[in-house]
mmCIF file of C-alpha atoms in Angstrom:
data_model
loop_
_atom_site.group_PDB
_atom_site.id
_atom_site.type_symbol
_atom_site.label_atom_id
_atom_site.label_comp_id
_atom_site.label_asym_id
_atom_site.label_seq_id
_atom_site.Cartn_x
_atom_site.Cartn_y
_atom_site.Cartn_z
ATOM 1 C CA MET A 1 74.097 108.266 113.595
ATOM 2 C CA LEU A 2 74.399 105.533 116.379
ATOM 3 C CA VAL A 3 72.720 102.336 115.477
ATOM 4 C CA GLU A 4 72.453 99.924 118.444
ATOM 5 C CA SER A 5 71.977 96.228 117.937
ATOM 6 C CA PRO A 6 68.508 94.816 118.837
ATOM 7 C CA PRO A 7 68.184 93.881 122.607
ATOM 8 C CA GLU A 8 67.780 90.251 121.778
ATOM 9 C CA GLN A 9 71.117 90.278 119.952
ATOM 10 C CA ARG A 10 72.783 92.075 122.728
ATOM 11 C CA ALA A 11 71.537 89.670 125.302
ATOM 12 C CA GLU A 12 72.853 86.608 123.359
ATOM 13 C CA THR A 13 75.886 85.109 125.174
ATOM 14 C CA ALA A 14 78.932 83.360 123.966
ATOM 15 C CA SER A 15 77.561 79.927 125.330
ATOM 16 C CA ALA A 16 76.426 78.814 121.881
ATOM 17 C CA PRO A 17 75.503 75.153 121.427
ATOM 18 C CA PRO A 18 78.298 72.739 120.640
ATOM 19 C CA GLY A 19 76.910 72.215 117.164
ATOM 20 C CA ARG A 20 76.856 75.936 116.318
ATOM 21 C CA ARG A 21 80.365 76.277 117.675
ATOM 22 C CA ALA A 22 81.399 73.519 115.401
ATOM 23 C CA ILE A 23 79.817 75.040 112.495
ATOM 24 C CA ARG A 24 81.554 78.356 113.187
ATOM 25 C CA ALA A 25 84.962 76.585 113.502
ATOM 26 C CA ALA A 26 84.466 74.735 110.208
ATOM 27 C CA GLY A 27 83.503 78.174 108.530
ATOM 28 C CA LEU A 28 86.703 79.696 109.920
ATOM 29 C CA LEU A 29 88.769 76.850 108.540
ATOM 30 C CA VAL A 30 86.980 77.305 105.178
ATOM 31 C CA SER A 31 87.670 81.101 105.272
ATOM 32 C CA LEU A 32 91.437 80.258 105.853
ATOM 33 C CA ALA A 33 91.445 78.056 102.905
ATOM 34 C CA VAL A 34 89.803 80.786 100.704
ATOM 35 C CA LEU A 35 92.441 83.323 102.058
ATOM 36 C CA VAL A 36 95.213 80.927 100.861
ATOM 37 C CA LEU A 37 93.762 80.576 97.420
ATOM 38 C CA VAL A 38 93.404 84.460 97.046
ATOM 39 C CA ALA A 39 96.934 84.868 98.277
ATOM 40 C CA LEU A 40 98.207 82.371 95.730
ATOM 41 C CA ALA A 41 96.198 84.227 93.067
ATOM 42 C CA SER A 42 97.682 87.631 94.110
ATOM 43 C CA ILE A 43 101.226 86.057 93.468
ATOM 44 C CA ALA A 44 100.299 84.350 90.252
ATOM 45 C CA VAL A 45 98.257 87.131 88.647
ATOM 46 C CA GLY A 46 99.506 90.693 87.896
ATOM 47 C CA ALA A 47 99.337 93.521 85.347
ATOM 48 C CA LYS A 48 102.294 91.687 83.542
ATOM 49 C CA GLU A 49 101.109 88.364 82.253
ATOM 50 C CA LEU A 50 103.338 85.455 83.427
ATOM 51 C CA SER A 51 102.782 81.718 83.144
ATOM 52 C CA LEU A 52 102.532 79.563 86.301
ATOM 53 C CA GLY A 53 105.886 78.125 85.271
ATOM 54 C CA GLN A 54 107.342 81.479 85.159
ATOM 55 C CA VAL A 55 105.964 82.542 88.532
ATOM 56 C CA TRP A 56 107.315 79.290 90.108
ATOM 57 C CA HIS A 57 110.807 80.057 88.725
ATOM 58 C CA GLY A 58 110.590 83.612 90.019
ATOM 59 C CA LEU A 59 109.695 82.360 93.452
ATOM 60 C CA PHE A 60 112.527 79.728 93.697
ATOM 61 C CA ASP A 61 115.215 81.076 91.433
ATOM 62 C CA ALA A 62 116.641 84.343 92.793
ATOM 63 C CA SER A 63 118.856 84.873 89.922
ATOM 64 C CA GLY A 64 116.100 84.094 87.323
ATOM 65 C CA THR A 65 114.481 86.617 84.925
ATOM 66 C CA TYR A 66 111.200 86.847 86.825
ATOM 67 C CA ALA A 67 112.496 86.967 90.434
ATOM 68 C CA ASP A 68 112.102 90.745 90.645
ATOM 69 C CA THR A 69 108.565 90.813 89.310
ATOM 70 C CA VAL A 70 107.370 87.816 91.493
ATOM 71 C CA VAL A 71 109.330 88.211 94.674
ATOM 72 C CA SER A 72 110.027 91.922 94.988
ATOM 73 C CA ASP A 73 106.766 92.975 93.720
ATOM 74 C CA ARG A 74 104.084 90.348 93.972
ATOM 75 C CA LEU A 75 105.140 88.414 97.033
ATOM 76 C CA SER A 76 105.881 91.598 99.153
ATOM 77 C CA ARG A 77 102.551 93.174 97.900
ATOM 78 C CA THR A 78 100.588 90.032 98.776
ATOM 79 C CA LEU A 79 102.165 89.940 102.299
ATOM 80 C CA LEU A 80 101.311 93.618 102.832
ATOM 81 C CA GLY A 81 97.861 93.069 101.678
ATOM 82 C CA LEU A 82 97.454 90.218 104.224
ATOM 83 C CA LEU A 83 98.588 92.459 107.026
ATOM 84 C CA ALA A 84 96.652 95.596 106.164
ATOM 85 C CA GLY A 85 93.610 93.708 105.337
ATOM 86 C CA ALA A 86 93.653 91.862 108.730
ATOM 87 C CA ALA A 87 94.454 95.257 110.459
ATOM 88 C CA LEU A 88 91.501 97.125 108.735
ATOM 89 C CA GLY A 89 89.075 94.294 109.495
ATOM 90 C CA LEU A 90 90.001 94.083 113.148
ATOM 91 C CA ALA A 91 89.950 97.918 113.710
ATOM 92 C CA GLY A 92 86.463 98.007 112.009
ATOM 93 C CA ALA A 93 85.169 95.129 114.211
ATOM 94 C CA VAL A 94 86.489 96.676 117.275
ATOM 95 C CA LEU A 95 85.071 100.033 116.570
ATOM 96 C CA GLN A 96 81.686 98.660 115.670
ATOM 97 C CA ALA A 97 81.628 96.941 119.113
ATOM 98 C CA LEU A 98 82.940 99.999 120.822
ATOM 99 C CA THR A 99 80.277 102.482 119.367
ATOM 100 C CA ARG A 100 77.567 99.834 119.206
ATOM 101 C CA ASN A 101 77.158 100.872 115.468
ATOM 102 C CA PRO A 102 77.384 97.919 113.082
ATOM 103 C CA LEU A 103 78.053 100.480 110.336
ATOM 104 C CA ALA A 104 81.260 101.910 111.932
ATOM 105 C CA ASP A 105 84.715 101.868 110.578
ATOM 106 C CA PRO A 106 88.112 103.676 111.381
ATOM 107 C CA GLY A 107 86.896 106.589 109.344
ATOM 108 C CA LEU A 108 83.925 107.139 111.605
ATOM 109 C CA LEU A 109 86.251 108.277 114.537
ATOM 110 C CA GLY A 110 88.681 110.258 112.370
ATOM 111 C CA LEU A 111 91.515 107.958 112.588
ATOM 112 C CA ASN A 112 91.986 107.531 108.783
ATOM 113 C CA ALA A 113 91.628 111.267 108.413
ATOM 114 C CA GLY A 114 94.398 111.905 111.063
ATOM 115 C CA ALA A 115 96.759 109.465 109.324
ATOM 116 C CA SER A 116 96.113 110.856 105.993
ATOM 117 C CA ALA A 117 96.461 114.463 107.221
ATOM 118 C CA ALA A 118 99.842 113.665 108.838
ATOM 119 C CA VAL A 119 101.229 111.904 105.774
ATOM 120 C CA VAL A 120 100.170 114.826 103.523
ATOM 121 C CA THR A 121 101.787 117.239 105.956
ATOM 122 C CA ALA A 122 104.989 115.256 105.885
ATOM 123 C CA ILE A 123 105.044 115.201 101.929
ATOM 124 C CA THR A 124 104.263 118.885 101.576
ATOM 125 C CA PHE A 125 106.130 120.605 104.489
ATOM 126 C CA PHE A 126 108.932 118.230 105.302
ATOM 127 C CA GLY A 127 109.615 116.611 101.896
ATOM 128 C CA VAL A 128 109.311 113.046 103.198
ATOM 129 C CA THR A 129 108.948 110.632 100.360
ATOM 130 C CA SER A 130 109.755 107.191 101.938
ATOM 131 C CA LEU A 131 107.323 104.680 103.609
ATOM 132 C CA SER A 132 109.709 104.637 106.598
ATOM 133 C CA GLY A 133 108.866 108.376 107.188
ATOM 134 C CA TYR A 134 105.224 107.889 106.231
ATOM 135 C CA VAL A 135 104.685 105.204 109.003
ATOM 136 C CA TRP A 136 105.697 107.389 111.909
ATOM 137 C CA PHE A 137 103.750 110.362 110.668
ATOM 138 C CA ALA A 138 100.674 108.389 109.992
ATOM 139 C CA PHE A 139 100.854 106.668 113.341
ATOM 140 C CA PHE A 140 101.336 110.056 115.123
ATOM 141 C CA GLY A 141 98.433 111.455 113.216
ATOM 142 C CA ALA A 142 96.028 108.581 114.101
ATOM 143 C CA ALA A 143 97.094 108.618 117.632
ATOM 144 C CA ALA A 144 96.782 112.435 117.940
ATOM 145 C CA VAL A 145 93.181 112.233 116.506
ATOM 146 C CA GLY A 146 92.331 109.276 118.725
ATOM 147 C CA ALA A 147 93.463 111.215 121.968
ATOM 148 C CA VAL A 148 91.529 114.254 120.817
ATOM 149 C CA VAL A 149 88.394 112.169 120.179
ATOM 150 C CA TRP A 150 88.760 110.584 123.469
ATOM 151 C CA PHE A 151 89.182 113.943 125.190
ATOM 152 C CA LEU A 152 86.103 115.456 123.411
ATOM 153 C CA GLY A 153 84.089 112.226 124.042
ATOM 154 C CA GLY A 154 84.203 113.082 127.749
ATOM 155 C CA ARG A 155 87.252 110.763 128.842
ATOM 156 C CA ARG A 156 85.880 109.296 132.127
ATOM 157 C CA GLY A 157 82.306 109.719 131.045
ATOM 158 C CA VAL A 158 82.924 108.750 127.408
ATOM 159 C CA THR A 159 79.917 107.263 125.553
ATOM 160 C CA PRO A 160 79.656 105.771 121.946
ATOM 161 C CA VAL A 161 77.553 108.920 120.855
ATOM 162 C CA ARG A 162 80.094 111.485 121.965
ATOM 163 C CA LEU A 163 82.945 109.452 120.256
ATOM 164 C CA VAL A 164 81.072 109.246 117.056
ATOM 165 C CA LEU A 165 80.239 113.045 117.073
ATOM 166 C CA ALA A 166 83.746 114.052 117.935
ATOM 167 C CA GLY A 167 85.198 111.721 115.217
ATOM 168 C CA THR A 168 82.825 113.086 112.572
ATOM 169 C CA ALA A 169 83.591 116.718 113.282
ATOM 170 C CA ILE A 170 87.361 116.172 113.296
ATOM 171 C CA SER A 171 87.111 114.235 110.057
ATOM 172 C CA ALA A 172 85.429 116.914 108.337
ATOM 173 C CA ALA A 173 87.929 119.448 109.461
ATOM 174 C CA LEU A 174 90.932 117.350 108.556
ATOM 175 C CA TYR A 175 89.645 116.402 105.041
ATOM 176 C CA GLY A 176 89.064 120.112 104.437
ATOM 177 C CA TYR A 177 92.727 120.670 105.330
ATOM 178 C CA LEU A 178 93.715 118.003 102.946
ATOM 179 C CA GLN A 179 91.922 119.458 100.070
ATOM 180 C CA ALA A 180 93.291 122.988 100.750
ATOM 181 C CA VAL A 181 96.935 121.634 100.808
ATOM 182 C CA MET A 182 96.469 119.607 97.596
ATOM 183 C CA ILE A 183 94.833 122.529 95.731
ATOM 184 C CA LEU A 184 97.501 125.024 96.889
ATOM 185 C CA ASP A 185 100.678 122.979 96.184
ATOM 186 C CA ASP A 186 100.880 121.422 92.715
ATOM 187 C CA ALA A 187 104.063 119.627 93.354
ATOM 188 C CA ALA A 188 102.827 117.998 96.478
ATOM 189 C CA LEU A 189 99.634 117.062 94.712
ATOM 190 C CA GLY A 190 101.687 114.952 92.183
ATOM 191 C CA ARG A 191 103.546 113.184 95.081
ATOM 192 C CA MET A 192 100.346 112.619 97.005
ATOM 193 C CA ARG A 193 98.094 111.531 94.325
ATOM 194 C CA PHE A 194 99.243 107.890 94.215
ATOM 195 C CA TRP A 195 99.278 107.461 98.051
ATOM 196 C CA THR A 196 95.860 109.080 98.769
ATOM 197 C CA VAL A 197 93.808 106.729 96.561
ATOM 198 C CA GLY A 198 95.065 103.664 98.552
ATOM 199 C CA SER A 199 97.403 101.046 96.915
ATOM 200 C CA LEU A 200 99.383 97.954 97.674
ATOM 201 C CA GLY A 201 101.839 99.042 95.134
ATOM 202 C CA SER A 202 104.213 100.120 97.842
ATOM 203 C CA GLY A 203 104.464 96.630 99.026
ATOM 204 C CA SER A 204 108.198 95.848 99.788
ATOM 205 C CA ASP A 205 110.286 94.201 102.518
ATOM 206 C CA GLU A 206 110.836 97.677 104.060
ATOM 207 C CA ALA A 207 107.050 98.418 103.950
ATOM 208 C CA VAL A 208 106.253 95.094 105.573
ATOM 209 C CA MET A 209 108.935 95.392 108.333
ATOM 210 C CA GLN A 210 107.912 99.007 109.141
ATOM 211 C CA VAL A 211 104.145 97.980 109.884
ATOM 212 C CA VAL A 212 104.628 94.568 111.266
ATOM 213 C CA PRO A 213 105.218 95.568 114.945
ATOM 214 C CA PHE A 214 102.069 97.812 115.061
ATOM 215 C CA LEU A 215 99.994 95.167 113.374
ATOM 216 C CA VAL A 216 100.989 92.323 115.384
ATOM 217 C CA ALA A 217 100.602 94.132 118.747
ATOM 218 C CA GLY A 218 97.265 95.559 117.769
ATOM 219 C CA SER A 219 95.922 92.358 116.545
ATOM 220 C CA LEU A 220 96.844 90.511 119.625
ATOM 221 C CA LEU A 221 95.366 93.229 121.851
ATOM 222 C CA ALA A 222 92.296 93.172 119.707
ATOM 223 C CA LEU A 223 91.634 89.444 120.225
ATOM 224 C CA LEU A 224 92.169 89.940 123.993
ATOM 225 C CA LEU A 225 89.349 92.397 124.085
ATOM 226 C CA ALA A 226 86.823 90.033 122.757
ATOM 227 C CA ARG A 227 85.266 89.277 126.225
ATOM 228 C CA PRO A 228 85.057 92.791 127.460
ATOM 229 C CA LEU A 229 83.400 93.877 124.270
ATOM 230 C CA ASN A 230 80.988 91.191 124.514
ATOM 231 C CA ALA A 231 80.067 92.371 128.027
ATOM 232 C CA MET A 232 79.746 95.918 126.794
ATOM 233 C CA ALA A 233 77.373 94.926 124.157
ATOM 234 C CA MET A 234 74.759 94.041 126.786
ATOM 235 C CA GLY A 235 74.723 97.582 128.003
ATOM 236 C CA ASP A 236 76.743 99.668 130.519
ATOM 237 C CA ASP A 237 74.812 98.559 133.627
ATOM 238 C CA THR A 238 75.079 94.843 132.792
ATOM 239 C CA ALA A 239 78.666 95.032 131.795
ATOM 240 C CA LYS A 240 79.542 96.676 135.187
ATOM 241 C CA ALA A 241 77.723 93.864 137.013
ATOM 242 C CA LEU A 242 79.672 91.475 135.019
ATOM 243 C CA GLY A 243 82.902 93.121 136.298
ATOM 244 C CA ALA A 244 83.870 94.879 133.027
ATOM 245 C CA ASP A 245 85.971 98.042 133.324
ATOM 246 C CA LEU A 246 84.101 100.237 130.772
ATOM 247 C CA ASN A 247 86.711 103.005 130.590
ATOM 248 C CA ARG A 248 89.678 100.694 130.338
ATOM 249 C CA THR A 249 88.008 98.611 127.678
ATOM 250 C CA ARG A 250 87.013 101.875 125.699
ATOM 251 C CA ALA A 251 90.547 103.383 126.079
ATOM 252 C CA LEU A 252 92.225 99.978 124.852
ATOM 253 C CA SER A 253 89.725 99.819 121.975
ATOM 254 C CA MET A 254 90.645 103.171 120.898
ATOM 255 C CA LEU A 255 94.259 102.338 121.174
ATOM 256 C CA VAL A 256 93.830 99.155 119.140
ATOM 257 C CA ALA A 257 91.921 100.890 116.465
ATOM 258 C CA THR A 258 94.615 103.612 116.278
ATOM 259 C CA MET A 259 97.572 101.201 115.955
ATOM 260 C CA LEU A 260 95.803 99.213 113.307
ATOM 261 C CA SER A 261 94.322 101.855 111.166
ATOM 262 C CA GLY A 262 97.383 104.099 111.578
ATOM 263 C CA ALA A 263 99.750 101.451 110.435
ATOM 264 C CA ALA A 264 97.579 100.170 107.562
ATOM 265 C CA THR A 265 96.924 103.647 106.189
ATOM 266 C CA ALA A 266 100.621 104.587 106.422
ATOM 267 C CA ALA A 267 101.580 101.504 104.242
ATOM 268 C CA CYS A 268 98.720 101.522 101.839
ATOM 269 C CA GLY A 269 96.992 104.953 101.982
ATOM 270 C CA PRO A 270 93.399 105.396 103.011
ATOM 271 C CA ILE A 271 91.508 102.290 101.937
ATOM 272 C CA VAL A 272 87.676 102.621 102.666
ATOM 273 C CA PHE A 273 84.904 100.166 103.304
ATOM 274 C CA VAL A 274 87.065 97.068 104.096
ATOM 275 C CA GLY A 275 86.805 97.688 107.887
ATOM 276 C CA LEU A 276 82.994 98.443 107.495
ATOM 277 C CA MET A 277 81.802 95.620 105.109
ATOM 278 C CA VAL A 278 83.667 92.609 106.439
ATOM 279 C CA PRO A 279 82.756 92.824 110.028
ATOM 280 C CA HIS A 280 79.186 93.673 109.224
ATOM 281 C CA VAL A 281 78.845 90.648 106.913
ATOM 282 C CA VAL A 282 80.635 88.364 109.338
ATOM 283 C CA ARG A 283 78.167 89.268 112.169
ATOM 284 C CA SER A 284 75.335 87.940 109.997
ATOM 285 C CA PHE A 285 76.416 84.453 110.381
ATOM 286 C CA THR A 286 78.481 84.495 113.579
ATOM 287 C CA GLY A 287 76.081 86.343 115.704
ATOM 288 C CA PRO A 288 77.283 89.178 118.090
ATOM 289 C CA ASP A 289 79.983 87.136 119.809
ATOM 290 C CA GLN A 290 83.223 89.095 119.327
ATOM 291 C CA ARG A 291 85.294 85.829 119.984
ATOM 292 C CA TRP A 292 84.095 84.766 116.498
ATOM 293 C CA ILE A 293 83.798 88.125 114.779
ATOM 294 C CA LEU A 294 87.311 89.252 115.414
ATOM 295 C CA PRO A 295 88.970 86.028 114.002
ATOM 296 C CA TYR A 296 86.652 85.946 111.030
ATOM 297 C CA ALA A 297 87.309 89.604 110.280
ATOM 298 C CA ALA A 298 91.032 89.171 110.460
ATOM 299 C CA VAL A 299 90.784 86.291 107.820
ATOM 300 C CA LEU A 300 88.072 87.633 105.472
ATOM 301 C CA SER A 301 89.189 91.227 105.351
ATOM 302 C CA PRO A 302 92.472 90.229 103.590
ATOM 303 C CA VAL A 303 90.384 88.145 101.198
ATOM 304 C CA LEU A 304 88.406 91.229 100.170
ATOM 305 C CA LEU A 305 91.556 93.425 99.954
ATOM 306 C CA LEU A 306 93.704 90.966 97.992
ATOM 307 C CA GLY A 307 90.668 90.050 95.838
ATOM 308 C CA ALA A 308 90.132 93.722 95.008
ATOM 309 C CA ASP A 309 93.789 94.169 94.192
ATOM 310 C CA VAL A 310 93.923 91.218 91.806
ATOM 311 C CA LEU A 311 90.786 92.494 90.003
ATOM 312 C CA GLY A 312 92.365 95.906 89.684
ATOM 313 C CA ARG A 313 95.451 94.371 88.040
ATOM 314 C CA ILE A 314 93.326 92.365 85.597
ATOM 315 C CA VAL A 315 90.786 94.981 84.457
ATOM 316 C CA ALA A 316 93.218 97.654 83.444
ATOM 317 C CA ARG A 317 96.122 95.641 81.919
ATOM 318 C CA PRO A 318 98.854 96.494 81.176
ATOM 319 C CA ALA A 319 98.240 99.232 83.717
ATOM 320 C CA GLU A 320 96.372 98.648 87.027
ATOM 321 C CA LEU A 321 93.423 100.178 88.939
ATOM 322 C CA GLN A 322 94.429 101.002 92.497
ATOM 323 C CA VAL A 323 92.962 98.794 95.240
ATOM 324 C CA GLY A 324 91.454 101.917 97.035
ATOM 325 C CA ILE A 325 89.450 102.580 93.963
ATOM 326 C CA VAL A 326 88.181 99.077 93.585
ATOM 327 C CA THR A 327 87.121 98.849 97.225
ATOM 328 C CA ALA A 328 85.306 102.065 96.987
ATOM 329 C CA ILE A 329 83.428 100.999 93.810
ATOM 330 C CA ILE A 330 82.493 97.650 95.367
ATOM 331 C CA GLY A 331 81.824 99.161 98.929
ATOM 332 C CA GLY A 332 79.473 102.108 97.913
ATOM 333 C CA PRO A 333 76.707 99.963 96.591
ATOM 334 C CA VAL A 334 77.219 97.302 99.385
ATOM 335 C CA PHE A 335 76.947 99.979 102.042
ATOM 336 C CA ILE A 336 73.616 101.218 100.574
ATOM 337 C CA LEU A 337 72.398 97.692 100.675
ATOM 338 C CA LEU A 338 73.336 97.097 104.241
ATOM 339 C CA VAL A 339 71.702 100.361 105.300
ATOM 340 C CA ARG A 340 68.576 99.573 103.401
ATOM 341 C CA ARG A 341 68.542 96.082 104.819
ATOM 342 C CA ARG A 342 68.722 97.333 108.420
ATOM 343 C CA ARG A 343 66.109 99.991 107.862
ATOM 344 C CA THR A 344 63.802 97.443 106.480
ATOM 345 C CA ALA A 345 64.423 95.027 109.409
ATOM 346 C CA GLN A 346 63.641 97.774 111.894
ATOM 347 C CA LEU A 347 60.351 98.667 110.202
#
């Protein structure tokens, strides 16, 4: 369902008072500090208990006993979490602005489903087992679904409602396909099981290098879309009067969301709620200005993702709970609270 922002919020411009801009900037610096602390915790804490001294030696002594555990596992895993978290947060923020739905995320337009279906197809029918293969299949799957959604949404006459309806229909069909494949192929089920729950455990230098180009390009493009998305939030007629090219902005927004969610899903599997929760929460204290929402989402989404990953490593020692499960456990109740809060506010 399309849930538009109240008219008074859509009418708010980016020309906030200097004092409010200073508060937002200070908040962003605090968010960066929190991100640094969570990243350090991700390196220091794991399913295998190590002292801070052992972690330190593992980082700076390549021939040491703990180098493999700290550098090859935790450091690469943390870097992947930073990149994937920022990607999911930016994709969610862009899609919420595009659809004018504050409860939207990459799954709403079928992008996660497209990436997941492509990876499962690669595993089952082509025997692909490496991340280097997953990335290209996932990106192709997300891109293909994005193109189909754009086509069904009306292309030139595309509207947020049409995009959401098309994405929802395609997601339902693709998830049905996923379930059928996993039921019919026991061997493939064993290989897909770990990937489909969403995990940062695949973090490695190879994983990071495979997704970096997509994530960097998508992130930069997302930040450049802040002004056009602000104009669109005021309504199509107002945006046109301000000189915004609606079709180009929507097409670029779809491209950005496809690049970011496709790469993140390829590297980590389908991780839910990160792209929904963080932009929505951020909007509550930044206001509707995308020039602040997007940077905040890029910083705070990795905080949530890495924090959930650290929690999953602690609660199930010596094993670990995959981050996709933790974010789903956290995100479900939060999503219900957000929906109830919006419903109460509209009454």
